[in-house]
Coordinates of C-alpha atoms in Angstrom, one line a residue:
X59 CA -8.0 6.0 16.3
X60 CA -10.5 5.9 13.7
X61 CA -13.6 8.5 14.3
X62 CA -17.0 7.1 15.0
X63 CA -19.0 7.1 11.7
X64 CA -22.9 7.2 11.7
X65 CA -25.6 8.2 9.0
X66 CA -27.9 11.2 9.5
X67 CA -31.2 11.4 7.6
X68 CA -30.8 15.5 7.4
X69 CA -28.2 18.0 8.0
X70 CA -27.8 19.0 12.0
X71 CA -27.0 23.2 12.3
X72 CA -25.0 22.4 15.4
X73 CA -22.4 20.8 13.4
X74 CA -19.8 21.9 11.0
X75 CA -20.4 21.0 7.7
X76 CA -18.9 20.2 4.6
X77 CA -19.8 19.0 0.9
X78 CA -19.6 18.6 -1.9
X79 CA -20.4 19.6 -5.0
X80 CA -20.0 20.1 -9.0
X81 CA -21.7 23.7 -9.1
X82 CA -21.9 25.9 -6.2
X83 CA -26.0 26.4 -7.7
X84 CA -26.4 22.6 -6.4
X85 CA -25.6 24.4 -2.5
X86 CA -28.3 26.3 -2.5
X87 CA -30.0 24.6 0.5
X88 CA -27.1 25.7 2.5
X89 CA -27.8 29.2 3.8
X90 CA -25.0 31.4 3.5
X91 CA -24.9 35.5 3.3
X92 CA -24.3 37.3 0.6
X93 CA -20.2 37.7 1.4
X94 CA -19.9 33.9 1.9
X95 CA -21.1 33.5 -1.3
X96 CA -18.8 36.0 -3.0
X97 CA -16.3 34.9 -1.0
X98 CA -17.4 31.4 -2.2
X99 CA -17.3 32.2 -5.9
X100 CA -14.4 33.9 -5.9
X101 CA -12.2 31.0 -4.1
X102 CA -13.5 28.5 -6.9
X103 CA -12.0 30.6 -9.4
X104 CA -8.5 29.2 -8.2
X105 CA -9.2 26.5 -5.7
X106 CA -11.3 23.5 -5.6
X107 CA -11.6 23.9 -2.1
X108 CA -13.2 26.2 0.8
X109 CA -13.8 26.7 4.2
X110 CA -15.9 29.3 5.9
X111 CA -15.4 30.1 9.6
X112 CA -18.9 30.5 11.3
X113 CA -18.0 30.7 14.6
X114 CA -17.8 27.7 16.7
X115 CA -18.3 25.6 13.6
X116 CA -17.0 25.1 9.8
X117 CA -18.4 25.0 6.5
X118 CA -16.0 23.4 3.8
X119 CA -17.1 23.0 0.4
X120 CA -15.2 20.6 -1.9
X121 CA -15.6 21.1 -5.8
X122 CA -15.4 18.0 -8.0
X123 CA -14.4 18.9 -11.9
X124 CA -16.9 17.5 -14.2
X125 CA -14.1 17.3 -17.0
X126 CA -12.0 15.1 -15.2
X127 CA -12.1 11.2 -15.6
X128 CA -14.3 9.5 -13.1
X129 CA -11.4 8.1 -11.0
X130 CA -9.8 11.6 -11.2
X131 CA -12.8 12.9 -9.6
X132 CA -13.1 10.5 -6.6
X133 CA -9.4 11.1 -6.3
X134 CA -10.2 14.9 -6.3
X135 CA -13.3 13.9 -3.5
X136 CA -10.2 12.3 -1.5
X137 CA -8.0 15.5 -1.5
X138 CA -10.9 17.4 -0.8
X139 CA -11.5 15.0 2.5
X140 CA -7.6 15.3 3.6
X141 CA -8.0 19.4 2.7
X142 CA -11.4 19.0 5.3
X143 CA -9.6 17.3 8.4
X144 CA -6.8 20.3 7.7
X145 CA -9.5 22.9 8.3
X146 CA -11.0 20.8 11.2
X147 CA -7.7 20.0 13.3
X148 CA -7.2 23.8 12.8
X149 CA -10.4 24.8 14.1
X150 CA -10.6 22.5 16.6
X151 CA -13.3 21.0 15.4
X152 CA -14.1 17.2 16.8
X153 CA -17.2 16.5 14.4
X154 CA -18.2 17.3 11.0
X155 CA -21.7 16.4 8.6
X156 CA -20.2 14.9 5.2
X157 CA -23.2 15.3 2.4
X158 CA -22.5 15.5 -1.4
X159 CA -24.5 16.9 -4.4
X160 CA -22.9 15.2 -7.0
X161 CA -25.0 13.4 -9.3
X162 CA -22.2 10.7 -9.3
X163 CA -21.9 10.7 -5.3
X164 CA -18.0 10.4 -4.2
X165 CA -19.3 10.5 -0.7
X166 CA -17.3 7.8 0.1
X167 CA -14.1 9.1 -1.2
X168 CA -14.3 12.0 0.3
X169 CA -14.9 9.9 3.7
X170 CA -12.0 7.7 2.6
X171 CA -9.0 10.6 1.8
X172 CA -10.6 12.2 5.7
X173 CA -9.5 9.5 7.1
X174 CA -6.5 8.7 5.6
X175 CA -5.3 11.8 6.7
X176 CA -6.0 11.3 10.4
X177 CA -3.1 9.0 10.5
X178 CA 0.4 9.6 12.8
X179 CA 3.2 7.4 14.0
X180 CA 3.8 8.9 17.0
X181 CA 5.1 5.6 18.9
X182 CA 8.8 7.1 19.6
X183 CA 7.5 11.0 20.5
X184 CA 7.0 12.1 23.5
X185 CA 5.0 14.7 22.6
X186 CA 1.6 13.3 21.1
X187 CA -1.0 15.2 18.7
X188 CA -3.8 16.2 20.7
X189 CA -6.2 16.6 18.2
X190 CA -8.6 14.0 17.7
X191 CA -11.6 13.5 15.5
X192 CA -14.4 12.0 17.2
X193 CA -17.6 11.8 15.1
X194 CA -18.4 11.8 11.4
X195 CA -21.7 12.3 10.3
X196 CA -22.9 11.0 6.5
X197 CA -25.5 13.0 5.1
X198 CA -26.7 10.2 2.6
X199 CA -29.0 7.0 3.7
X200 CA -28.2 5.1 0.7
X201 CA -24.7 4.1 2.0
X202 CA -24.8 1.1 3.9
X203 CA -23.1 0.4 6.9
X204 CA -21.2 -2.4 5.4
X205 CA -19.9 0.0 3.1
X206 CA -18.7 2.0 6.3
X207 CA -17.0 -0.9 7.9
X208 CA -15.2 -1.5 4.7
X209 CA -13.8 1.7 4.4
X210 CA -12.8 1.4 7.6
X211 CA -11.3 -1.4 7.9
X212 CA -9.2 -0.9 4.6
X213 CA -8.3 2.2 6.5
X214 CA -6.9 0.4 9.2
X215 CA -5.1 -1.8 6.9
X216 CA -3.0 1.3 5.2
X217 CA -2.4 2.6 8.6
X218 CA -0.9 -1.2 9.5
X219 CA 1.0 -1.2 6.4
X220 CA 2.4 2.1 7.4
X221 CA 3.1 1.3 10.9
X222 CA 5.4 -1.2 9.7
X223 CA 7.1 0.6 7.3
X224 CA 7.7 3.3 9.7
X225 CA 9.3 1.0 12.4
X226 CA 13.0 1.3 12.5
X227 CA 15.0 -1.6 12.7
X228 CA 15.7 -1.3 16.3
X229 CA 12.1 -2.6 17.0
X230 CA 11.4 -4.0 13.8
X231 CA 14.0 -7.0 13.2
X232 CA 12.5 -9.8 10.7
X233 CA 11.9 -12.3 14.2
X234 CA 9.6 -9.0 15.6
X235 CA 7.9 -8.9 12.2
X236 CA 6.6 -12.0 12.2
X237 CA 5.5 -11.3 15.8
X238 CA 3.3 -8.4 14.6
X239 CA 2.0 -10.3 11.8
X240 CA 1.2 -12.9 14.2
X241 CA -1.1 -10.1 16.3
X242 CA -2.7 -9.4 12.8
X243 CA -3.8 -12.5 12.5
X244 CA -5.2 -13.0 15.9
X245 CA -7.6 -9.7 15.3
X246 CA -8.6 -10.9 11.8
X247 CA -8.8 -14.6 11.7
X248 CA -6.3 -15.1 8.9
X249 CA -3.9 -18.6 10.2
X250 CA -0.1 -17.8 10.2
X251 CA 2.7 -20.7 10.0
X252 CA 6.2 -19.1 10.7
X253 CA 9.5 -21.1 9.2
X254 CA 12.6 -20.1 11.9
X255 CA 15.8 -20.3 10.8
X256 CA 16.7 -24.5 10.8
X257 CA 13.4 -25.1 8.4
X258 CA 14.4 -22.6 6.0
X259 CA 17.7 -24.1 6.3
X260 CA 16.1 -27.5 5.8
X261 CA 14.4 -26.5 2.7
X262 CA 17.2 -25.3 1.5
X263 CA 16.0 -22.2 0.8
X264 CA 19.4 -20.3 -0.5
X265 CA 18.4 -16.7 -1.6
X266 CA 17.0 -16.1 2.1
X267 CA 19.9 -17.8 3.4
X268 CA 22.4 -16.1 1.5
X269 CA 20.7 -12.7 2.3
X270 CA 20.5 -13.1 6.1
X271 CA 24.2 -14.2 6.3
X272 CA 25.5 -11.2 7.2
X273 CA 22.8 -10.8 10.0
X274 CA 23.3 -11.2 13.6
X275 CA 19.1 -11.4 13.4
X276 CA 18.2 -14.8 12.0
X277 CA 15.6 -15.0 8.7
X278 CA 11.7 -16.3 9.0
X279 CA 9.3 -16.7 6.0
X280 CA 6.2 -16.3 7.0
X281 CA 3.0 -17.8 5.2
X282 CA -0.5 -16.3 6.0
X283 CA -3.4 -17.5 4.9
X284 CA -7.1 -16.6 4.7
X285 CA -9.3 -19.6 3.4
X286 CA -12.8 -18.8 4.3
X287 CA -15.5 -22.0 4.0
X288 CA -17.2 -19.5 1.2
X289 CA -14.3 -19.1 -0.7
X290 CA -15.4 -19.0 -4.7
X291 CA -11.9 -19.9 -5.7
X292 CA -10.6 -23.2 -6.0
X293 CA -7.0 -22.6 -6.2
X294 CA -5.3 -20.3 -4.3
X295 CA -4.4 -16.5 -4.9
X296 CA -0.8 -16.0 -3.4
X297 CA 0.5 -12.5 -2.7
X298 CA 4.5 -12.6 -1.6
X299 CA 6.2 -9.7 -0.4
X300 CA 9.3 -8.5 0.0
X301 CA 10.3 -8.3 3.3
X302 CA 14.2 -7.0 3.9
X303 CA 13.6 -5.0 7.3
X304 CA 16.6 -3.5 6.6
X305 CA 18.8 -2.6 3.6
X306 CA 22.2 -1.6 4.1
X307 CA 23.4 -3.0 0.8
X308 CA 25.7 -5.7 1.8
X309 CA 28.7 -5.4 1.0
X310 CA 28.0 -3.8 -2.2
X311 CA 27.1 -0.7 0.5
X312 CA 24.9 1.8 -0.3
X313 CA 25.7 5.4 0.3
X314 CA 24.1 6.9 3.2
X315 CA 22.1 10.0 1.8
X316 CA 18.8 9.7 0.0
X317 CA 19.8 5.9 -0.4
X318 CA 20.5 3.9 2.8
X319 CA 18.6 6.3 5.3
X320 CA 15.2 5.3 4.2
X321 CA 15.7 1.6 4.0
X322 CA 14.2 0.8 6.9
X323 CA 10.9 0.6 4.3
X324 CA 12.8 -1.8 2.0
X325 CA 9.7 -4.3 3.4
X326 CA 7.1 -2.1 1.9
X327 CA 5.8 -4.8 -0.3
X328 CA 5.5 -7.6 2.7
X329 CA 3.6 -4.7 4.1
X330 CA 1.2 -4.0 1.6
X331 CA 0.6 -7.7 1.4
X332 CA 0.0 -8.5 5.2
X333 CA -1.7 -5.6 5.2
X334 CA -4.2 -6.3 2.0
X335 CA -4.5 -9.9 3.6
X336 CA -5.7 -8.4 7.0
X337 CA -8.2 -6.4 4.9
X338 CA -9.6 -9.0 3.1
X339 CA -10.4 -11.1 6.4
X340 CA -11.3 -8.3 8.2
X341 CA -13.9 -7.9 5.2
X342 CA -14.6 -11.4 5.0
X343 CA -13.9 -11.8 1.0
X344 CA -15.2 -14.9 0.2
X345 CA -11.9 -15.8 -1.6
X346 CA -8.7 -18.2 -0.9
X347 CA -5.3 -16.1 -0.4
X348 CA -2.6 -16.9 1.1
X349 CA 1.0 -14.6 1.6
X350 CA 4.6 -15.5 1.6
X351 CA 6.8 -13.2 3.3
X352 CA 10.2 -14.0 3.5
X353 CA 11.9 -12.0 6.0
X354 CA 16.0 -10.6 6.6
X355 CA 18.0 -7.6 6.9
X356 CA 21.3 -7.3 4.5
X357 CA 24.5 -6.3 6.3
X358 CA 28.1 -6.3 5.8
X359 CA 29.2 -8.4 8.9
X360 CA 32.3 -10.8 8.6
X361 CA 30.4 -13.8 7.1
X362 CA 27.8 -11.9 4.9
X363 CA 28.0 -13.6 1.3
X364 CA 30.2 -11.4 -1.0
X365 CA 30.2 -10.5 -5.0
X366 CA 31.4 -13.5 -6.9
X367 CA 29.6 -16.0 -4.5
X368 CA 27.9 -18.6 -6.0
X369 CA 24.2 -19.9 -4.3
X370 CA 21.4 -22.6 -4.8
X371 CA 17.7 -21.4 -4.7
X372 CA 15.1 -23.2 -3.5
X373 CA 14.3 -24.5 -6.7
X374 CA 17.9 -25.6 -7.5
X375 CA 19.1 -23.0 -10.1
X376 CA 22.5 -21.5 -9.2
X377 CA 23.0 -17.9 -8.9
X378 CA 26.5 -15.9 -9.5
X379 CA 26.3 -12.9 -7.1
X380 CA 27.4 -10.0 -8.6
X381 CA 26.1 -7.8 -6.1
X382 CA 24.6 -7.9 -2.7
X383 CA 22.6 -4.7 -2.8
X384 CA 20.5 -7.1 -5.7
X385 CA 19.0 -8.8 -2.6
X386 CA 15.5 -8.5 -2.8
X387 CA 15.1 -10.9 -5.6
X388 CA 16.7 -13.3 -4.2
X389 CA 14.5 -13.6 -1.0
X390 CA 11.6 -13.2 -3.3
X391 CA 13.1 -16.1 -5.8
X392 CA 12.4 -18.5 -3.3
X393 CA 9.3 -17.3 -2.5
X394 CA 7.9 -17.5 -5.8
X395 CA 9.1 -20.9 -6.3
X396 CA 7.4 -22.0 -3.0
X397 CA 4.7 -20.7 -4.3
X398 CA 4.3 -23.7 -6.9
X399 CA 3.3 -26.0 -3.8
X400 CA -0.4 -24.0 -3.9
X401 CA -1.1 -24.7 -7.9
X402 CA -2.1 -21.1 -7.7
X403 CA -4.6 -19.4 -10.0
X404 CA -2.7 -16.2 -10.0
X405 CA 0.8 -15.0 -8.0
X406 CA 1.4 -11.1 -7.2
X407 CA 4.3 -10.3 -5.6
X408 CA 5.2 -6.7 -4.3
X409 CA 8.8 -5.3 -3.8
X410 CA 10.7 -1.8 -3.7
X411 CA 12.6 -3.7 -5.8
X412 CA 14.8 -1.6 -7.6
X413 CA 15.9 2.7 -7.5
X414 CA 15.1 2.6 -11.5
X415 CA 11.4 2.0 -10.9
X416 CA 11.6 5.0 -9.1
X417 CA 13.5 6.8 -11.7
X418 CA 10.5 5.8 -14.2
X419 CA 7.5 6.7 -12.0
X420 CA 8.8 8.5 -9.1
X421 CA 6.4 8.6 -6.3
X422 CA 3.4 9.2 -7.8
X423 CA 3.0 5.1 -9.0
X424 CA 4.5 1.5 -9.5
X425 CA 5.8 -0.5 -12.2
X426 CA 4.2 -3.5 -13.1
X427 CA 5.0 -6.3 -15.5
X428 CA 3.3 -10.0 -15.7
X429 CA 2.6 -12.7 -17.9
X430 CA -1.3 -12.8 -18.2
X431 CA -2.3 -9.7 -19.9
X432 CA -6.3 -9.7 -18.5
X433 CA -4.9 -9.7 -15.1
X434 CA -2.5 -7.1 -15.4
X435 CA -5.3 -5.0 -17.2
X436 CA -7.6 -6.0 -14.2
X437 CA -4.9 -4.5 -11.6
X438 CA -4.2 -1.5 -13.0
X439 CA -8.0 -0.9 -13.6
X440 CA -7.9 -1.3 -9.6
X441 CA -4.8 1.3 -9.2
X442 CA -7.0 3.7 -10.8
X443 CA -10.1 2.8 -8.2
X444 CA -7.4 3.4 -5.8
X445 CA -5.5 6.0 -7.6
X446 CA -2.2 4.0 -6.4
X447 CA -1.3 3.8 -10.3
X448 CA 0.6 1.2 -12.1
X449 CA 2.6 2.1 -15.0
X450 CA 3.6 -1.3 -17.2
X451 CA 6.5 -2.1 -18.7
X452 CA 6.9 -5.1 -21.4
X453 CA 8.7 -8.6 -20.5
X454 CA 11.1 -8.9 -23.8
X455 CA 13.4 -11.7 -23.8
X456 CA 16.0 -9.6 -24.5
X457 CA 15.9 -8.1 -21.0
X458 CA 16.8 -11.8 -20.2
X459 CA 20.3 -11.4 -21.9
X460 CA 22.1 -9.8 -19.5
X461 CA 21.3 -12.2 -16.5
X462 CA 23.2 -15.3 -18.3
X463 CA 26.3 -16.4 -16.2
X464 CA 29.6 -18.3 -17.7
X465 CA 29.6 -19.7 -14.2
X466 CA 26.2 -20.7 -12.8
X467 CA 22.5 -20.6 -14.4
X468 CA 21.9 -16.7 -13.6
X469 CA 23.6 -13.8 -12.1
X470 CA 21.8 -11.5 -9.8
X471 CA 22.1 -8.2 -11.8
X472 CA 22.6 -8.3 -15.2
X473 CA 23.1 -4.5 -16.5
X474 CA 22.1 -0.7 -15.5
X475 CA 20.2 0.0 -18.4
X476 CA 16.9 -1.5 -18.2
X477 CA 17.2 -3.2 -14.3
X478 CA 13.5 -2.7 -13.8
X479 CA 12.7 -5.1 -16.4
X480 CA 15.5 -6.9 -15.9
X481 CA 14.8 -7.8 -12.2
X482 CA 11.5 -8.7 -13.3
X483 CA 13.1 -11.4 -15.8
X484 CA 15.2 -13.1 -13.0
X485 CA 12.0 -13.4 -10.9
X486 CA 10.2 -14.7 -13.9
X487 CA 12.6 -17.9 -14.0
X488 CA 11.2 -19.0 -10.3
X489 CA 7.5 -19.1 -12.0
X490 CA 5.1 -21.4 -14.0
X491 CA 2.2 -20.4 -13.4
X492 CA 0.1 -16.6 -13.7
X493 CA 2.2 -13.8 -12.6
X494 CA 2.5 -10.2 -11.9
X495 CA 4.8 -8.2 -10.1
X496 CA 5.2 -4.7 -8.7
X497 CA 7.9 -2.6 -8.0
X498 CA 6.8 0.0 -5.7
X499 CA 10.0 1.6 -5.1
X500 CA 9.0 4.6 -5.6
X501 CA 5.3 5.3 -3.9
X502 CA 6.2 3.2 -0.6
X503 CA 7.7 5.7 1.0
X504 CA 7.7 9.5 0.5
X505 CA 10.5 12.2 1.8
X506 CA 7.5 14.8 2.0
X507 CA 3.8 14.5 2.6
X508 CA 1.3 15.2 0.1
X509 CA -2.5 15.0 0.2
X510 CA -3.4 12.1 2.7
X511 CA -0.1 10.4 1.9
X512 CA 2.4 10.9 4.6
X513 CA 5.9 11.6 5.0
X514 CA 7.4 7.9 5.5
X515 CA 5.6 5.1 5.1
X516 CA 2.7 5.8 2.9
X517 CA 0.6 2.3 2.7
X518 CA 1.0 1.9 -0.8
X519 CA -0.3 -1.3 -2.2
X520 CA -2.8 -2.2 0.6
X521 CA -5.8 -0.4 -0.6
X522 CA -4.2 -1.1 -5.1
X523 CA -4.4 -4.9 -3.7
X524 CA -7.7 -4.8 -1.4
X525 CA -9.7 -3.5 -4.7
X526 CA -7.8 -6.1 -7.1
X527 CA -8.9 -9.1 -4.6
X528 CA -12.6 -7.7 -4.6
X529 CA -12.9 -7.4 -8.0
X530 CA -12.0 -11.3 -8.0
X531 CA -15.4 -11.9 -5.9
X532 CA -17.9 -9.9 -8.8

């Protein structure tokens, strides 16, 4: 539950209280003894963060580096906030004054990382957390309370995206997710047309097919769409997501350690998507965006398509299976073709598309590669807003190579060295218009927590994807 969020006009001494600041001379309103501020000073030296227990309340002071880029800093003002709830849950503490004395604010992100650190999937325990934050109070009457309900709603929309991904496959079959997409919708406004199995079937849609055949769980695709009467774009911008609920591999199986056990979040990029989408009608962006999610698990069952295997996209080309653990781009192949239907001004898709993305940026960003260089620029610009990074890699033709088949128009795999890349060259072939895509492999899910990003699913994308659709509207 997000905390109630109001602005104060001064600072309340019944409250706890925390700040901050550039240099601890800019606290000097704050009265504190002469051991607090040794104790103070002495902390900074290592730390960029403190709390002080004055008893039944806090004071946390938060120290922004005025060396550090500007994003770095809001990204340090974020830390700072998940550091703050820490301190809070410890104490007990149920509300807390925010105020900043930085000349370049970050108010906000220190509001943002709190509250991104208030978040637990606790659906299966039966032990709940107790604690609960109740009331934040922002110190500064310049930030509007549209700016609050954005940053709360974007909140909400990382905490859907990692519901999701957190969901095993027990609950979370690719028939439930369309059914929670489908309550999305309702809350937000955004429309939602959902293809069962016989119409995918009729459109002969071959990579989702092929996918789900090993499935006891039949396939949807999903199309959402938010096209308010304001929008300031005439054509369309389409996100598609990846959306294998579960990835066992096929029968190219995957091993179970460190590999198969996590890939219940193999739909971390249809996440991020639905999730961006409910955002943006949640926040009413005045722009027109739909999102294709194809949806299937991959398992080995008696009539699951098999290495060698030869299948017809949606768009006709033929594709020689070489292996069934290259599933994702398949599913997303006939996404990207249907996405020709919208004329659309720009296409993002969003996959954990392959383990060597994660072997380039680990968990700390996503690989991206497109063909229109200002728009790749312009997301990346937003994965530092965000700090959910982006890391490019180039679209040679010679990554192409290795996807030629004697047999058919492309095989699904091509060769170890370089897979990244060449995934992103078969996806290319499905498009003719603007595209980018991001393999998030890495950052969608994460073994341990750090900061405000959780162990499991971590939201990735949905706040990276929020900032890029804003940026549209300037």
């Amino acid at each position: 539950m997000i905390p109630k969020i109001s602005i104060s006009s001064k600072i309340a001494d019944e409250h706890s209280l925390a700040c901050l600041c550039t240099d601890l001379k800019q606290t000097a309103t704050i009265q504190l003894s002469e051991t607090e501020k040794t104790f103070l000073q002495k902390k900074f030296e290592k730390e960029d963060t403190c709390a002080i227990t004055r008893i039944p309340h806090l004071l946390f002071f938060g120290k922004i580096k005025t060396e550090k880029e500007p994003y770095q800093q809001a990204e340090m003002a974020r830390v700072a906030g998940t550091k703050l709830y820490d301190a809070l849950k410890s104490a007990g503490e149920t509300t807390v004054q925010l105020t900043s004395f930085c000349e370049a604010g970050f108010l906000t992100d220190f509001l943002e990382g709190l509250l991104l650190n208030t978040y637990n999937f606790e659906k299966y325990k039966k032990e709940k957390e107790s604690f609960q934050l109740e009331n934040i109070l922002l110190i500064d009457e310049k930030i509007t309370n549209e700016k609050i309900d954005e940053i709360i709603n974007t909140t909400k929309a990382t905490f859907v995206a990692r519901d999701l991904v957190n969901e095993p496959l027990s609950f979370l079959t690719a028939t439930q997710f369309s059914k929670e997409i489908e309550k999305l919708s309702d809350e937000a406004g955004f429309s939602l047309e959902v293809f069962h199995k016989k119409k995918i079937e009729a459109l002969k849609m071959g990579g989702l097919l092929a996918v789900n055949k090993g499935s006891i769980d039949p396939p949807t695709f999903n199309i959402l769409e938010w096209k308010p009467e304001n929008a300031t774009n005439k054509q369309a911008i389409v996100l598609v997501g990846k959306g294998v609920v579960y990835d066992t591999g096929g029968l190219s199986l995957k091993p179970t350690p460190n590999s198969m056990d996590y890939m219940k979040s193999d739909m971390g990029g249809a996440a991020s998507i639905v999730a961006a989408i409910y955002a943006a009608a949640l926040n009413k962006l005045p722009l027109h965006i739909v999102g294709l999610v194809p949806a299937t698990d991959n398992r080995p069952d008696g009539n699951a398509y098999v290495p060698g295997d030869i299948i017809k996209m949606f768009d006709g080309t033929t594709v020689e299976i070489k292996n069934t653990d290259a599933e994702g781009r398949l599913i997303l192949a006939d996404a990207l073709s249907y996405a020709k239907k919208y004329q659309p001004q720009l296409v993002i898709d969003c996959a954990t598309l392959t383990g060597s993305a994660d072997i380039i940026a680990g968990p700390h960003a996503a690989v991206v590669m497109g063909n229109t260089a200002e728009k790749v620029e312009q997301l990346k610009k937003s994965g530092l807003n965000t700090y959910e990074r982006l890391i490019e890699v180039p679209l040679w033709e010679e990554y192409a190579a290795p996807l030629k088949s004697p047999i058919a128009d492309l095989n699904n795999l091509g060769t170890r060295e370089g897979q990244t890349t060449i995934a992103g060259k078969f996806l290319e072939h499905f498009t003719d218009y603007n595209w980018i895509h991001v393999d998030m492999a890495g950052p969608a899910f994460r073994k341990e927590k750090e900061a405000y990003r959780p162990a499991g699913g971590t939201g990735f994308g949905t706040r990276l994807l929020y900032d890029f659709l804003k940026s549209l509207t300037k």
